Structures are given as structure tokens and as C-alpha cells.
Short mmCIF file of C-alpha atoms and ligand atoms in Angstrom, two decimals:
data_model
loop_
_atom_site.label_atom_id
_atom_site.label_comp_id
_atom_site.label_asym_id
_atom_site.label_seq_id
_atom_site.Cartn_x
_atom_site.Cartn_y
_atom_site.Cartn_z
CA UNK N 1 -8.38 20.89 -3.59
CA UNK N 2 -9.05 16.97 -3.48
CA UNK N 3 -6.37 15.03 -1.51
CA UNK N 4 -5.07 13.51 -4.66
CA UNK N 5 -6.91 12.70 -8.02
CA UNK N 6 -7.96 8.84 -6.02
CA UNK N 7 -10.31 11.06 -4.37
CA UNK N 8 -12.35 11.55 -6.92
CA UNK N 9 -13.90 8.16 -7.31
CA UNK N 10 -16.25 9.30 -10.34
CA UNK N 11 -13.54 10.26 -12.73
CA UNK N 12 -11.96 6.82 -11.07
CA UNK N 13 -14.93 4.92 -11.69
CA UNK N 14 -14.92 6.23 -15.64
CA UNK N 15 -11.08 5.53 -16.24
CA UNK N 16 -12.23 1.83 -15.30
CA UNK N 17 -15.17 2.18 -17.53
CA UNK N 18 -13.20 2.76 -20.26
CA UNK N 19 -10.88 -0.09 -19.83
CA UNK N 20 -8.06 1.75 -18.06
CA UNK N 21 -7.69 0.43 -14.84
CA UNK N 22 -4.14 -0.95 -15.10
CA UNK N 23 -3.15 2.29 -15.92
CA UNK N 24 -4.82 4.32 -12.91
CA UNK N 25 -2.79 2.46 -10.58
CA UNK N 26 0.46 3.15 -12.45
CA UNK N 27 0.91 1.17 -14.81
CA UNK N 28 4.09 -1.50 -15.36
CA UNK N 29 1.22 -3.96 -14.48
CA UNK N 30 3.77 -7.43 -14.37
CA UNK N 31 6.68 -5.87 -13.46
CA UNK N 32 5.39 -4.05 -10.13
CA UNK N 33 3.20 -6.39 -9.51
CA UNK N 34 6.09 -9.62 -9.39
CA UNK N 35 8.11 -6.99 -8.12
CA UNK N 36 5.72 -6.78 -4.21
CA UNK N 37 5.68 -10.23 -4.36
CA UNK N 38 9.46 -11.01 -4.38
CA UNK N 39 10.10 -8.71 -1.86
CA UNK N 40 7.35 -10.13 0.74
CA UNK N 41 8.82 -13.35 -0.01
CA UNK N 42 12.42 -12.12 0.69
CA UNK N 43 10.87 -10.85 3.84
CA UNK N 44 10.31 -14.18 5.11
CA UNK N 45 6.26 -13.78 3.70
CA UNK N 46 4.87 -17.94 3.47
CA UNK N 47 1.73 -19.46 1.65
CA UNK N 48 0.29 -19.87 5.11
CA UNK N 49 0.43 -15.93 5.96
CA UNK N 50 -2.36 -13.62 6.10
CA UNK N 51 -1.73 -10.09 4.57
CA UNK N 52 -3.52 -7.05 4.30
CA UNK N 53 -2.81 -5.12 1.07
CA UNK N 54 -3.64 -1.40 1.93
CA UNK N 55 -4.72 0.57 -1.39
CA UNK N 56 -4.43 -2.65 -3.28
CA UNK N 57 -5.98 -0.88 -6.51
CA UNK N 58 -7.39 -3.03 -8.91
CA UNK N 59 -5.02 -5.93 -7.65
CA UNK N 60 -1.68 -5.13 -9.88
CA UNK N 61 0.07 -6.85 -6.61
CA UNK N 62 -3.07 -8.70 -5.41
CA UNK N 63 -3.53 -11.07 -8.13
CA UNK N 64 -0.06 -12.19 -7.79
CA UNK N 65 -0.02 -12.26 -4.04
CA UNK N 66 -3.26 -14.39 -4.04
CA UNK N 67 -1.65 -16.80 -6.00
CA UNK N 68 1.50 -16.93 -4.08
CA UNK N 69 -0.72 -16.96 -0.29
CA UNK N 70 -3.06 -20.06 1.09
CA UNK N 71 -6.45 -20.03 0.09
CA UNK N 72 -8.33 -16.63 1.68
CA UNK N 73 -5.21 -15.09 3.50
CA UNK N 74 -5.54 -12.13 1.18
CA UNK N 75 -7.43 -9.02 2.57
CA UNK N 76 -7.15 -5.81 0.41
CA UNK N 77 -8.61 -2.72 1.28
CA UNK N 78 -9.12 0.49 -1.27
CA UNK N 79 -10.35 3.76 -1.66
CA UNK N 80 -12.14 3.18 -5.28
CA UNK N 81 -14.72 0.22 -4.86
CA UNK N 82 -14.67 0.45 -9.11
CA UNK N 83 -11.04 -0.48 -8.61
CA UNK N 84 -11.23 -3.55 -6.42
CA UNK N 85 -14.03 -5.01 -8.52
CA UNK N 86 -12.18 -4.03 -11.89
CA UNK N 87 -9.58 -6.41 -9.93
CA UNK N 88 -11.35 -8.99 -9.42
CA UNK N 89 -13.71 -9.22 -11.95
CA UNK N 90 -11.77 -8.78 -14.59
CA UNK N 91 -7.84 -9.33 -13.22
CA UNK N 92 -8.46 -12.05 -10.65
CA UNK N 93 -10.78 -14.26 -13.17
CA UNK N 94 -8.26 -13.70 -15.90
CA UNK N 95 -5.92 -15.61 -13.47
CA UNK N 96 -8.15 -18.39 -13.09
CA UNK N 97 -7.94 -17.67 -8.63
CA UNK N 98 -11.07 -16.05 -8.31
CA UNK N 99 -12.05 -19.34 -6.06
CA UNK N 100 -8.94 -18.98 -3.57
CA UNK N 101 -10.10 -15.60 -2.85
CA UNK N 102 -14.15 -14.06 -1.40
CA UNK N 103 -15.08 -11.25 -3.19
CA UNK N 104 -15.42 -9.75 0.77
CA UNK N 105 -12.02 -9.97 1.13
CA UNK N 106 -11.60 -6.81 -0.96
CA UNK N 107 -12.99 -3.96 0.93
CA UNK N 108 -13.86 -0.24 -0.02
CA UNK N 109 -12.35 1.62 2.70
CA UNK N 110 -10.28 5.06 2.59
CA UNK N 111 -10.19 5.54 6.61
CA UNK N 112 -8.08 2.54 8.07
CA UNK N 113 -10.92 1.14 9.72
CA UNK N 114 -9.79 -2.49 10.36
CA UNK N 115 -13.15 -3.23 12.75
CA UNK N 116 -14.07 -5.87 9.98
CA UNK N 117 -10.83 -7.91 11.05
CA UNK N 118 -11.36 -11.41 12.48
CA UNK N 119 -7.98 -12.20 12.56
CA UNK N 120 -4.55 -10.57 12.78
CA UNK N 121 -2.80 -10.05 10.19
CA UNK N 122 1.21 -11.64 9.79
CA UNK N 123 1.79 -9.20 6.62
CA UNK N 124 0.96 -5.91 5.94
CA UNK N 125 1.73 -3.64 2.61
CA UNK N 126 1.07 -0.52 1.68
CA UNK N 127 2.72 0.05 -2.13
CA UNK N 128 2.32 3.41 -3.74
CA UNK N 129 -0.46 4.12 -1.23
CA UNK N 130 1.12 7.36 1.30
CA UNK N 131 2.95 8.83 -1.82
CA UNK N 132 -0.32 10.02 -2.76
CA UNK N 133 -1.26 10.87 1.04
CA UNK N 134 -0.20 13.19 3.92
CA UNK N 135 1.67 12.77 6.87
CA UNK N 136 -0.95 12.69 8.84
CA UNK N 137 -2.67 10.03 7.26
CA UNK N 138 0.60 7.87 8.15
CA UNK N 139 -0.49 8.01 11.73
CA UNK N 140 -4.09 7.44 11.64
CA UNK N 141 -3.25 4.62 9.62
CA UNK N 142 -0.42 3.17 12.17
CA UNK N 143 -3.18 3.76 15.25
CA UNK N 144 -5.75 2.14 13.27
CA UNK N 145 -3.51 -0.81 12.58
CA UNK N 146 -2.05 -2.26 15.44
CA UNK N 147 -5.08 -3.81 16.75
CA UNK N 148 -5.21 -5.98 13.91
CA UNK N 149 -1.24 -6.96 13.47
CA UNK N 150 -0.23 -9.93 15.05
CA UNK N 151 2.74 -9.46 17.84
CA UNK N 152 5.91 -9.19 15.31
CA UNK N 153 3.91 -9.16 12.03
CA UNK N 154 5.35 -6.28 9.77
CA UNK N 155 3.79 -3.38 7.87
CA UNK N 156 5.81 -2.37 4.60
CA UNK N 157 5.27 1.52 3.85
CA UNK N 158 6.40 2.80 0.41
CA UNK N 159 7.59 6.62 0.08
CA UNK N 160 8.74 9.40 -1.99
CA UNK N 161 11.76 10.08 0.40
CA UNK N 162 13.13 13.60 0.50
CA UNK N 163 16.55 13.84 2.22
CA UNK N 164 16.80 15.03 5.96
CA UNK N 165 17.75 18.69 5.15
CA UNK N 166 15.28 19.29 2.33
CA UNK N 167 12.27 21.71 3.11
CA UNK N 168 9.23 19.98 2.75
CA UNK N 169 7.57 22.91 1.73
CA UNK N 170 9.98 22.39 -1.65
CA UNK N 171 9.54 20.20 -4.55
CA UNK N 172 11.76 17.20 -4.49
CA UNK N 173 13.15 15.42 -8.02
CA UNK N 174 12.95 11.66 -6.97
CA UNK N 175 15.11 9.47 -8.58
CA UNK N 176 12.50 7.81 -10.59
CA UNK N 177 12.25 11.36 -12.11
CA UNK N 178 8.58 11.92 -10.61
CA UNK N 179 8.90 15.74 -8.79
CA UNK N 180 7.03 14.93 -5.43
CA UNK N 181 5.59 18.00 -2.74
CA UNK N 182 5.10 18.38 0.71
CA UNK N 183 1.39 19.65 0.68
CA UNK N 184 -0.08 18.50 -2.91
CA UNK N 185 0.26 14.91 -4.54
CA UNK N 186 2.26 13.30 -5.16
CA UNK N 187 3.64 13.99 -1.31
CA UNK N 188 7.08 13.35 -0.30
CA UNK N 189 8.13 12.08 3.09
CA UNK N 190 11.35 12.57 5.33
CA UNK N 191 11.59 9.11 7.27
CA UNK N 192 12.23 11.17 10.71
CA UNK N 193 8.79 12.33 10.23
CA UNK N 194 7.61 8.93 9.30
CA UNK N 195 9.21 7.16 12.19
CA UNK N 196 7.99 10.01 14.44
CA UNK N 197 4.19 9.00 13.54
CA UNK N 198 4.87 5.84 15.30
CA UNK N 199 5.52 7.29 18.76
CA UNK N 200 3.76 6.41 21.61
CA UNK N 201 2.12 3.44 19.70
CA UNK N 202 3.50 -0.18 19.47
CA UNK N 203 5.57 -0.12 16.78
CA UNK N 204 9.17 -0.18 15.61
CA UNK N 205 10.21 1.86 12.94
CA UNK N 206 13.07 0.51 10.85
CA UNK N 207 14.77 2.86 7.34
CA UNK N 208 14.84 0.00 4.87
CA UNK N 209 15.34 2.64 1.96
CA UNK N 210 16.45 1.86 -1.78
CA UNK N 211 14.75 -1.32 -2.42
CA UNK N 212 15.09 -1.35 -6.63
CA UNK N 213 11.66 0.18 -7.15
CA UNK N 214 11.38 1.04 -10.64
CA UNK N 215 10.34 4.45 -9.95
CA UNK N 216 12.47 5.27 -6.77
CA UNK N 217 10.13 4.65 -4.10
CA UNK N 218 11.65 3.73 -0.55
CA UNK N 219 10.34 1.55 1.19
CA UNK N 220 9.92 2.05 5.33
CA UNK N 221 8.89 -1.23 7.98
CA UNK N 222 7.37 -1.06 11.07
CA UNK N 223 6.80 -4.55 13.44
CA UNK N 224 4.35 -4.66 15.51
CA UNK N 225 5.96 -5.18 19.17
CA UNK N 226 4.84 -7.38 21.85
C1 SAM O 301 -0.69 4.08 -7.18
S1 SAM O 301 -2.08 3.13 -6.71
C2 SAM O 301 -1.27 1.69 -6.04
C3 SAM O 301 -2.18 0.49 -6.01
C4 SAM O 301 -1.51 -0.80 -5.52
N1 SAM O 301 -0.97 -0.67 -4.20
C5 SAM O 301 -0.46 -1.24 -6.50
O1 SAM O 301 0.74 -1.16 -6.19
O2 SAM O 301 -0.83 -1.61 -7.61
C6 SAM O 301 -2.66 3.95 -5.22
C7 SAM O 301 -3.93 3.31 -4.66
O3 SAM O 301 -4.17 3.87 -3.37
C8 SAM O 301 -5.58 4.04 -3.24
N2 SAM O 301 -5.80 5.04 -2.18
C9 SAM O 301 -5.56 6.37 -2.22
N3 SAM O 301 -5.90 6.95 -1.04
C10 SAM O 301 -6.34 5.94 -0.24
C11 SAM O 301 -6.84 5.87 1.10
N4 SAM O 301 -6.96 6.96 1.86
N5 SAM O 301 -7.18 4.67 1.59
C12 SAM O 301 -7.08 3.55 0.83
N6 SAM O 301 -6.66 3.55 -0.46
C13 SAM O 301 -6.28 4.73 -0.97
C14 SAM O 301 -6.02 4.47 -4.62
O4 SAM O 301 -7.39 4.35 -4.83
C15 SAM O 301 -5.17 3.57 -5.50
O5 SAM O 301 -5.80 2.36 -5.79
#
């Protein structure tokens, strides 16, 4: 059984093909995508930030983001190379930004591996990305990453929350109305479990919870301590 349908980056590749890449990231393409913006920026996120966007898709967030951010400050990293240049190609030049931005700056990567990184990141976000992961992805992912987080820079986790007493081997109803699982996609999280994948490593989890998401998602931050 693949890890979710991302995995499998031919049937990926031929959704873009056929002109659906908006879709294949979940659609609501403005609205989700002003939607990561205004809440980086109500997070204290400025022009002269850097940010890493892990799982940035074909740049529903990204093209938005690059506008808002200084010129090259956007890195985004994703599973489905078709994806990021779908993004770019096609997303980013419809914007007119492609010039602010490096086409290196988007990099195929499904493993956290940050070793590319030349300089710490302020910002990091990770919309939509561990609902369609495991738990223990969560912590590879946090050991990975704070090498490459600046002292006090923040990582912004989106999950499908299930409540403390639910058993995670049960489906879950989310508020959004998606039905989430504990060992198939779309996965559900309890935070406990998500704060515990930060032990031993220098970060501070924080429950940030409801945060409006049009389909339910919570939203989880960690900051990088000193
Ligand atoms: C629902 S989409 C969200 C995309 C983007 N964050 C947004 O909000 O538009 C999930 C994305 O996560 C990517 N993804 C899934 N597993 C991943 C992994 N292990 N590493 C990096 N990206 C991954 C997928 O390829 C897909 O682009």
C-alpha cells in the first residue's frame, strides 16, 4: 500500500499533464492560498524573511508567498518534481514573479533532507503536508529541521486533529467533513503525539488549534530554541 496517492509520482505526473494540477493539491486555489499567507503575516512573517515551504505542491501558497517575501527568500521543497515545475512554469509566470524567485529554489525532495541549506531559515510551513503522512514522518522531519531553523524561527504544522481520547486505530469525522485514519491517508494526529515527536530535540511545541481552515485542519507550531 503506497503511503498516500503523492507517492505515486506517475499518476502525479499525468494529473499535471492533463492540466490538473490545482486540483491535486486540493483545490480552493485563491482562497487557501491567501489564506497561508495571512496567517504567516499575522505571525509576525516580513518581506525580509526567509521561509521554507515543505510540500509546497505546485505553489497554491508559493506564488502568493513569493510575492509577499524579498526577492529569493522562498525555498519550497516537494515530493512530485511535476508539481513544483507545474508551479512555476505555469503558476509562477502567470504571476509575472518568476524573476524574484530561481527555479533551484524549488526542490524535489520527499525525505527532509535540508543539506542543500545555505542559510537558516526565519519561517517554516508545512500546509496539508503530515495529513497525508505518518507520525513518524513528523519526527524525522523535526530532526532533519533544526539544523537549518534559525534560533526562534517557527515551523507551522497543519493536522487532521483527533481528540485526546479517540483511538487512533478509529476513523475520525473532521470538521471539514473529510473522515481521516490512523494508519491509511488521509492520517489523523492527536497533538500529545505530535508534541511528543519533539522530545529530546530543540524545539518547543505550542497547540495553536482552530485556525479558520476551510476544511478543519489545525494547525500546530514549534520554535526553534536557543
Ligand atoms: C495537499 S498538497 C498541499 C500542497 C501545498 N502545501 C498547498 O497547501 O497547496 C500535499 C503536498 O505534499 C506533498 N508531499 C506528500 N508527501 C511528501 C513528503 N514526504 N515530502 C514532501 N512533500 C510531500 C505532495 O506531493 C503534495 O504536493
Amino acid at each position: 500500500m503506497l503511503i498516500s496517492p503523492y507517492y505515486d509520482r506517475q499518476a502525479i505526473e499525468a494529473k499535471v499533464m492533463a492540466g490538473k494540477h490545482r486540483a491535486v493539491v486540493g483545490g480552493d486555489w485563491e482562497e487557501l492560498g491567501q489564506f497561508q499567507v495571512d496567517f504567516l503575516v499575522a505571525q509576525g512573517l516580513k518581506q525580509h524573511h526567509t521561509l521554507l515551504d515543505i510540500g509546497c505542491g505546485s505553489l497554491r501558497g508559493g506564488v502568493k508567498l513569493i510575492k509577499y517575501l524579498d526577492a529569493e527568500n522562498y525555498f519550497g521543497t516537494d515530493l512530485n518534481g511535476s508539481l513544483l515545475s507545474v508551479g512555476y512554469d505555469i503558476e509562477l509566470a502567470k504571476a509575472g514573479l518568476t524573476a524574484k524567485l530561481p527555479r533551484s529554489h524549488l526542490i524535489v525532495d520527499g525525505d527532509f533532507d535540508y543539506t542543500w541549506c545555505a542559510r537558516p531559515f526565519d519561517f517554516v510551513l508545512a500546509q496539508s503536508v503530515f495529513t497525508h503522512l505518518p507520525l513518524g514522518f513528523v519526527r524525522i522531519c523535526l530532526e532533519r529541521l533544526c539544523g537549518v531553523v534559525k534560533p526562534d524561527g517557527r515551523l507551522f504544522m497543519t493536522i487532521h486533529e483527533i481528540p485526546a481520547d479517540h483511538p487512533a486505530d478509529r476513523s475520525y469525522r473532521q470538521p471539514g467533513g473529510i473522515v481521516s485514519y490512523g494508519g491509511k491517508n488521509p492520517y489523523h494526529h492527536r497533538y500529545s503525539d505530535i508534541a511528543l515527536c519533539a522530545q529530546n530535540l530543540p524545539w518547543a511545541a505550542k497547540y495553536i488549534g482552530a485556525w479558520n481552515h476551510p476544511h478543519g485542519q489545525k494547525i500546530v507550531q514549534f520554535t526553534r530554541s536557543r
